[in-house]
């Protein structure tokens, strides 16, 4: 399997001195996620680790499932360092499969349930994944059929594994002996904490997906510190209502934070207020994470019809896209819980407003970095620091911010400076009290309801439409979604322009995830041009602003 093993060239480590300092100061604790679960199972095995709409698992059961599942994967020939795509919606089996991969030292690639052919094929190629674990069933959609198709197309991808409530048990009943998994055998060393634990996905990338290698050490540090900042404990119940594999839901402090704290993870696939409110009541949820549009739906519903049964809810986190102050201010009166703003990125840096912050900070800022070792720089276009309080491009470095993408020198060249700063695509200002305000974005992605998409990717798909001669996609402000996607189309023949429905259907058939489809289409004869004669996105944006 040497062709697929992770080698040191695949991810760019922190400089030796920094790494040593993070370790000796205890930021990096030398614990893997597999060990974390084993510890919790040993200490408090009978406590509830996870529950979804259908079943619940104690820590011991989750640990056992993960071990049996890991044995099954090992018997298929999956080895430490192999990439394995994971596409499971918010169900208990997401955790069984995730921890099986952690335990084995295989590297889960965190796909979203909404990904379709275009995304999964590109991710399979970029990660050279050897297997994909998907949900055994979906509503009106077969994860298994799509995964089989990808397997036929991508040579490295050898296995499709359908995970359901009975998968782990079936694997263990097949008589597998998994006692040796912890033993450092020559052919199968125990995963080390410095190794890559998982690959997250960067939102809104074009072409080759940007895969984000996070090590056990750095990721678990971000989780532990998030647990402290957010005050999670054994009595916390974290509700995953955004996709479980998203960095926010998984780690800020999210699912992994709840398990680190010894609390319970509740998972639901239905974010609608009627279903989610009932599940909060049933599970005694204390904290959950929302994107602004979903928060607005919950708040509107609660303001209109009340929200009985949410008494246990203490904290509602909002992140992924900028939360308007007006919305943050309505959370507590409507839902009876404190609002916490979270400004984070799968590449690393996470900022939180603190739970005891005064109203003007909690409502009016996106918080401050969680770690005293996070470094922030706000610079102009020439990488020169701006004056204190002025806005500029945010660069960051620190104990849990990556130094490079997985096998992607071109993206690394663009996104990292020579001395290791990650260039976020965000324009921020830092207030005298240290809190950040996100004022805009330099990168060209569209942030639609917290899901990022690349205009170029959508354009490339739509250009294949026979009635499209040229197309430009831009984000436009939307009260509900934050931004929605508008495409300007130059039709190939003046009298036969494609309709919005045509374009959406075409892009969907091309295998694009639903959130990337255009919300609006405008037909133009030609694009406005910049001084050098290129089509001007800025002018098109100005047209949309009116
Ligand atoms: C404005 N923009 C925000 C916010 C993210 C916690 C929370 C979110 C993410 C996430 C995450 C924003 N206000 N509060 O990984 O651990 C935009 C910025 C940022 C990009 C990162 C986490 N919170 N954003 O959203 O990798 O533009 O991570 O650079 O998906 O989302 O997107 P992503």
XYZ file of N, CA, C and O in Angstrom, residues 293-417:
500
model
N -28.413 32.136 8.740
C -29.769 31.952 8.186
C -30.620 30.973 8.995
O -31.820 31.170 9.142
N -29.988 29.923 9.501
C -30.758 28.965 10.295
C -31.151 29.590 11.641
O -32.272 29.399 12.131
N -30.224 30.358 12.213
C -30.555 31.057 13.461
C -31.770 31.955 13.246
O -32.664 32.045 14.098
N -31.827 32.598 12.087
C -32.942 33.503 11.809
C -34.268 32.739 11.734
O -35.287 33.186 12.259
N -34.237 31.577 11.105
C -35.456 30.763 11.009
C -35.921 30.346 12.409
O -37.107 30.436 12.754
N -34.983 29.913 13.244
C -35.334 29.494 14.612
C -35.905 30.675 15.404
O -36.912 30.551 16.093
N -35.201 31.826 15.286
C -35.630 33.003 16.053
C -37.005 33.470 15.583
O -37.896 33.750 16.399
N -37.211 33.531 14.273
C -38.512 33.954 13.748
C -39.620 33.044 14.268
O -40.676 33.509 14.693
N -39.373 31.750 14.224
C -40.393 30.793 14.678
C -40.686 30.987 16.159
O -41.853 31.031 16.579
N -39.623 31.116 16.946
C -39.813 31.264 18.394
C -40.533 32.568 18.714
O -41.384 32.622 19.605
N -40.206 33.627 17.978
C -40.879 34.917 18.237
C -42.362 34.842 17.869
O -43.206 35.434 18.531
N -42.654 34.105 16.818
C -44.044 33.996 16.347
C -44.847 33.050 17.222
O -45.935 33.376 17.678
N -44.305 31.863 17.461
C -45.136 30.830 18.093
C -44.610 30.363 19.444
O -45.084 29.373 19.973
N -43.565 31.029 19.942
C -42.993 30.593 21.211
C -42.124 29.368 20.982
O -42.168 28.753 19.920
N -41.333 29.040 21.992
C -40.453 27.873 21.870
C -40.405 27.145 23.199
O -39.379 27.116 23.860
N -41.515 26.550 23.601
C -41.515 25.850 24.878
C -40.581 24.641 24.804
O -40.392 24.080 23.726
N -39.970 24.300 25.913
C -39.138 23.103 25.929
C -37.674 23.384 25.670
O -36.869 22.469 25.632
N -37.320 24.664 25.496
C -35.904 24.960 25.255
C -35.185 25.375 26.544
O -34.091 25.927 26.477
N -35.791 25.074 27.684
C -35.233 25.573 28.955
C -33.791 25.129 29.205
O -33.024 25.826 29.866
N -33.417 23.963 28.698
C -32.051 23.486 28.966
C -30.996 24.216 28.131
O -29.813 24.167 28.454
N -31.442 24.849 27.050
C -30.496 25.451 26.109
C -29.806 26.667 26.742
O -30.459 27.624 27.137
N -28.465 26.603 26.834
C -27.714 27.697 27.462
C -27.002 28.569 26.442
O -26.908 29.778 26.619
N -26.457 27.938 25.394
C -25.636 28.685 24.442
C -26.037 28.336 23.008
O -26.166 27.158 22.666
N -26.230 29.365 22.205
C -26.416 29.177 20.762
C -25.242 29.855 20.076
O -25.088 31.074 20.148
N -24.401 29.053 19.444
C -23.258 29.606 18.727
C -23.687 29.959 17.300
O -24.458 29.217 16.683
N -23.152 31.062 16.800
C -23.451 31.440 15.419
C -22.150 31.737 14.714
O -21.332 32.531 15.193
N -21.955 31.083 13.569
C -20.717 31.298 12.829
C -20.829 30.802 11.407
O -21.906 30.390 10.966
N -19.711 30.834 10.705
C -19.686 30.376 9.311
C -19.863 31.518 8.340
O -19.400 31.476 7.208
N -20.571 32.529 8.768
C -20.774 33.745 7.978
C -21.103 34.821 9.001
O -21.466 34.511 10.142
N -20.991 36.079 8.585
C -21.179 37.145 9.550
C -22.614 37.185 10.075
O -23.565 37.141 9.314
N -22.724 37.272 11.392
C -24.037 37.347 12.021
C -24.396 38.822 12.226
O -23.702 39.536 12.944
N -25.462 39.298 11.608
C -25.856 40.693 11.840
C -26.157 40.918 13.326
O -26.734 40.035 13.982
N -25.732 42.074 13.861
C -25.933 42.362 15.277
C -27.390 42.243 15.696
O -27.716 41.735 16.779
N -28.252 42.675 14.805
C -29.697 42.635 15.074
C -30.147 41.208 15.381
O -30.933 40.957 16.304
N -29.601 40.239 14.633
C -29.981 38.827 14.838
C -29.393 38.305 16.156
O -30.094 37.654 16.947
N -28.110 38.631 16.402
C -27.473 38.178 17.644
C -28.263 38.672 18.854
O -28.439 37.949 19.843
N -28.761 39.913 18.759
C -29.473 40.506 19.901
C -30.821 39.825 20.160
O -31.347 39.898 21.269
N -31.373 39.175 19.151
C -32.695 38.552 19.326
C -32.623 37.126 19.868
O -33.643 36.530 20.227
N -31.419 36.550 19.904
C -31.288 35.136 20.306
C -31.808 34.908 21.726
O -32.660 34.050 21.976
N -31.296 35.703 22.673
C -31.651 35.425 24.054
C -33.146 35.616 24.330
O -33.783 34.708 24.901
N -33.716 36.764 23.895
C -35.159 36.905 24.145
C -35.979 35.788 23.484
O -36.946 35.310 24.069
N -35.582 35.354 22.299
C -36.405 34.371 21.580
C -36.154 32.938 22.043
O -37.087 32.161 22.219
N -34.876 32.587 22.227
C -34.550 31.183 22.494
C -34.135 30.951 23.946
O -33.935 29.806 24.364
N -33.978 32.028 24.702
C -33.633 31.882 26.117
C -32.195 31.444 26.339
O -31.849 30.946 27.409
N -31.344 31.586 25.327
C -29.952 31.145 25.449
C -29.030 32.290 25.063
O -29.412 33.185 24.317
N -27.806 32.234 25.598
C -26.818 33.237 25.238
C -26.348 33.021 23.802
O -26.169 31.873 23.379
N -26.114 34.108 23.063
C -25.557 33.977 21.713
C -24.039 34.082 21.810
O -23.513 34.922 22.534
N -23.367 33.204 21.100
C -21.904 33.287 21.030
C -21.489 33.351 19.565
O -21.835 32.457 18.798
N -20.776 34.400 19.198
C -20.313 34.499 17.810
C -19.006 33.730 17.649
O -18.116 33.802 18.501
N -18.911 32.991 16.555
C -17.741 32.175 16.278
C -17.259 32.499 14.867
O -18.001 32.337 13.903
N -16.050 32.989 14.792
C -15.429 33.281 13.499
C -14.267 32.319 13.364
O -13.276 32.425 14.093
N -14.438 31.327 12.478
C -13.398 30.307 12.388
C -13.172 29.889 10.969
O -13.834 30.363 10.046
N -12.210 29.004 10.802
C -11.903 28.483 9.471
C -11.293 27.101 9.624
O -10.593 26.827 10.608
N -11.571 26.238 8.640
C -11.085 24.862 8.736
C -9.558 24.815 8.724
O -8.959 23.856 9.209
N -8.915 25.852 8.201
C -7.446 25.915 8.213
C -6.900 26.106 9.622
O -5.712 25.894 9.849
N -7.726 26.561 10.554
C -7.215 26.723 11.913
C -7.963 27.765 12.715
O -9.074 27.517 13.187
N -7.344 28.940 12.843
C -7.822 30.018 13.716
C -9.324 30.008 14.014
O -10.145 29.986 13.089
N -9.656 30.036 15.287
C -11.060 30.198 15.697
C -11.137 31.309 16.744
O -10.366 31.325 17.712
N -12.051 32.246 16.516
C -12.297 33.344 17.457
C -13.689 33.170 18.055
O -14.625 32.786 17.342
N -13.794 33.470 19.338
C -15.093 33.382 20.015
C -15.368 34.673 20.775
O -14.443 35.229 21.386
N -16.636 35.098 20.818
C -16.999 36.014 21.886
C -17.112 35.149 23.135
O -17.459 33.964 23.060
N -16.735 35.716 24.303
C -16.759 34.911 25.527
C -18.145 34.991 26.165
O -18.886 35.963 25.972
N -18.449 33.951 26.946
C -19.823 33.844 27.465
C -20.158 34.963 28.454
O -21.326 35.268 28.662
N -19.110 35.593 29.045
C -19.397 36.686 29.978
C -19.113 38.061 29.357
O -19.032 39.060 30.072
N -18.976 38.111 28.053
C -18.755 39.402 27.395
C -19.986 40.302 27.545
O -21.111 39.808 27.486
N -19.745 41.611 27.687
C -20.890 42.525 27.675
C -21.573 42.521 26.307
O -20.973 42.133 25.301
N -22.818 42.988 26.306
C -23.665 42.939 25.115
C -22.994 43.543 23.861
O -23.096 42.985 22.778
N -22.284 44.663 24.022
C -21.762 45.300 22.798
C -20.726 44.421 22.110
O -20.619 44.413 20.885
N -19.977 43.651 22.876
C -19.006 42.733 22.272
C -19.736 41.508 21.706
O -19.513 41.105 20.562
N -20.622 40.948 22.500
C -21.306 39.716 22.088
C -22.132 39.932 20.825
O -22.274 39.037 19.999
N -22.672 41.126 20.688
C -23.550 41.407 19.559
C -22.777 42.041 18.397
O -23.026 41.758 17.232
N -21.791 42.866 18.732
C -21.180 43.702 17.701
C -19.841 43.229 17.170
O -19.272 43.875 16.296
N -19.313 42.110 17.671
C -18.010 41.656 17.166
C -18.046 40.157 16.883
O -18.982 39.463 17.272
N -16.991 39.690 16.216
C -16.875 38.259 15.936
C -15.895 37.597 16.910
O -15.383 36.510 16.667
N -15.646 38.291 18.031
C -14.870 37.665 19.089
C -13.372 37.805 18.915
O -12.890 38.530 18.041
N -12.643 37.102 19.779
C -11.182 37.176 19.740
C -10.597 35.772 19.725
O -11.281 34.814 20.083
N -9.321 35.652 19.302
C -8.726 34.319 19.158
C -8.832 33.530 20.457
O -8.774 34.096 21.540
N -8.943 32.220 20.328
C -9.112 31.429 21.549
C -7.798 31.157 22.265
O -7.792 30.906 23.455
N -6.678 31.207 21.509
C -5.415 30.807 22.135
C -4.497 32.002 22.326
O -4.401 32.866 21.447
N -3.767 32.008 23.461
C -2.798 33.087 23.664
C -1.599 32.914 22.735
O -0.759 33.803 22.641
N -1.520 31.780 22.049
C -0.436 31.592 21.085
C -0.886 31.858 19.644
O -0.099 31.687 18.709
N -2.139 32.236 19.430
C -2.564 32.649 18.095
C -1.895 33.970 17.767
O -1.908 34.898 18.585
N -1.305 34.064 16.577
C -0.717 35.327 16.127
C -1.584 35.889 15.010
O -1.998 35.157 14.108
N -1.844 37.172 15.077
C -2.670 37.824 14.059
C -1.933 39.020 13.483
O -1.250 39.732 14.221
N -2.054 39.199 12.180
C -1.508 40.387 11.527
C -2.588 40.920 10.596
O -3.225 40.140 9.889
N -2.778 42.233 10.614
C -3.725 42.831 9.673
C -2.909 43.718 8.737
O -2.219 44.634 9.194
N -2.946 43.397 7.435
C -2.025 44.044 6.487
C -2.762 44.635 5.283
O -3.909 44.273 5.006
N -2.050 45.529 4.578
C -2.597 46.086 3.331
C -2.218 45.184 2.148
O -1.641 44.112 2.347
N -2.459 45.660 0.909
C -2.197 44.803 -0.274
C -0.721 44.471 -0.426
O -0.360 43.546 -1.143
N 0.138 45.273 0.204
C 1.576 45.009 0.082
C 2.124 44.295 1.306
O 3.329 44.341 1.568
N 1.235 43.662 2.058
C 1.627 42.924 3.260
C 2.241 43.818 4.339
O 2.987 43.346 5.198
N 1.939 45.123 4.279
C 2.424 46.015 5.341
C 1.349 46.142 6.407
O 0.161 46.342 6.070
N 1.722 46.021 7.669
C 0.724 46.138 8.732
C -0.030 47.463 8.650
O 0.584 48.499 8.381
N -1.329 47.432 8.842
C -2.121 48.671 8.840
C -2.041 49.307 10.233
O -1.585 48.676 11.188
N -2.500 50.528 10.321
C -2.528 51.192 11.638
C -3.496 50.464 12.565
O -4.470 49.876 12.099
N -3.211 50.568 13.866
C -4.085 49.901 14.840
C -5.536 50.308 14.606
O -5.835 51.500 14.435
N -6.414 49.340 14.541
C -7.839 49.630 14.403
C -8.316 49.761 12.972
O -9.520 49.704 12.701
N -7.369 49.918 12.015
C -7.793 50.027 10.615
C -8.101 48.633 10.076
O -7.649 47.627 10.629
N -8.845 48.572 8.980
C -9.160 47.255 8.446
C -8.146 46.851 7.390
O -7.520 47.703 6.744
N -7.976 45.558 7.248
C -7.016 45.023 6.283
C -7.158 43.517 6.196
O -8.063 42.930 6.805
N -6.252 42.915 5.429
C -6.279 41.455 5.241
C -5.769 40.768 6.500
O -4.734 41.147 7.026
N -6.475 39.741 6.921
C -6.051 39.029 8.124
C -5.099 37.891 7.769
O -5.428 37.030 6.954
N -3.909 37.913 8.392
C -2.978 36.785 8.318
C -2.890 36.168 9.707
O -3.000 36.880 10.707
N -2.673 34.865 9.764
C -2.585 34.243 11.086
C -1.628 33.055 11.099
O -1.376 32.425 10.073
N -1.104 32.786 12.291
C -0.235 31.635 12.564
C -0.548 31.166 13.963
O -1.040 31.958 14.766
N -0.207 29.939 14.273
C -0.414 29.514 15.648
C -0.398 28.015 15.811
O -0.140 27.282 14.851
N -0.725 27.547 17.020
C -0.558 26.122 17.346
C -1.569 25.203 16.675
O -1.452 23.992 16.772
N -2.581 25.758 16.029
C -3.551 24.880 15.358
C -3.950 25.444 13.996
O -4.993 25.084 13.454
N -3.092 26.313 13.446
C -3.327 26.802 12.082
C -2.298 26.149 11.168
O -1.096 26.217 11.437
N -2.803 25.513 10.112
C -1.912 24.722 9.252
C -0.865 25.604 8.570
O -1.039 26.807 8.414
N 0.195 24.938 8.134
C 1.273 25.622 7.413
C 1.210 25.338 5.916
O 2.038 25.842 5.151
N 0.275 24.501 5.499
C 0.171 24.209 4.071
C -0.937 23.215 3.820
O -1.316 22.459 4.719
N -1.472 23.227 2.607
C -2.493 22.265 2.205
C -1.836 20.939 1.832
O -0.620 20.874 1.634
N -2.658 19.914 1.711
C -2.205 18.574 1.355
C -1.855 18.519 -0.133
O -2.722 18.785 -0.980
N -0.614 18.224 -0.444
C -0.158 18.050 -1.834
C -0.680 19.134 -2.771
O -1.307 18.825 -3.782
N -0.419 20.373 -2.443
C -0.965 21.436 -3.292
C -0.039 22.659 -3.296
O -0.371 23.714 -2.768
N 1.146 22.503 -3.892
C 2.137 23.589 -3.865
C 1.596 24.901 -4.434
O 1.933 25.966 -3.920
N 0.752 24.824 -5.467
C 0.264 26.069 -6.075
C -0.603 26.835 -5.082
O -0.441 28.047 -4.893
N -1.507 26.123 -4.404
C -2.360 26.783 -3.401
C -1.511 27.267 -2.229
O -1.755 28.349 -1.676
N -0.499 26.493 -1.861
C 0.358 26.922 -0.747
C 1.081 28.223 -1.077
O 1.216 29.104 -0.229
N 1.508 28.326 -2.314
C 2.198 29.530 -2.733
C 1.276 30.751 -2.593
O 1.696 31.814 -2.143
N 0.026 30.571 -2.946
C -0.934 31.686 -2.870
C -1.351 31.996 -1.435
O -1.541 33.137 -1.063
N -1.513 30.952 -0.635
C -2.205 31.131 0.642
C -1.294 31.242 1.856
O -1.791 31.460 2.959
N 0.003 31.032 1.684
C 0.912 31.116 2.830
C 2.104 31.997 2.482
O 2.599 31.945 1.350
N 2.533 32.795 3.456
C 3.730 33.603 3.220
C 4.956 32.732 3.474
O 4.844 31.632 4.023
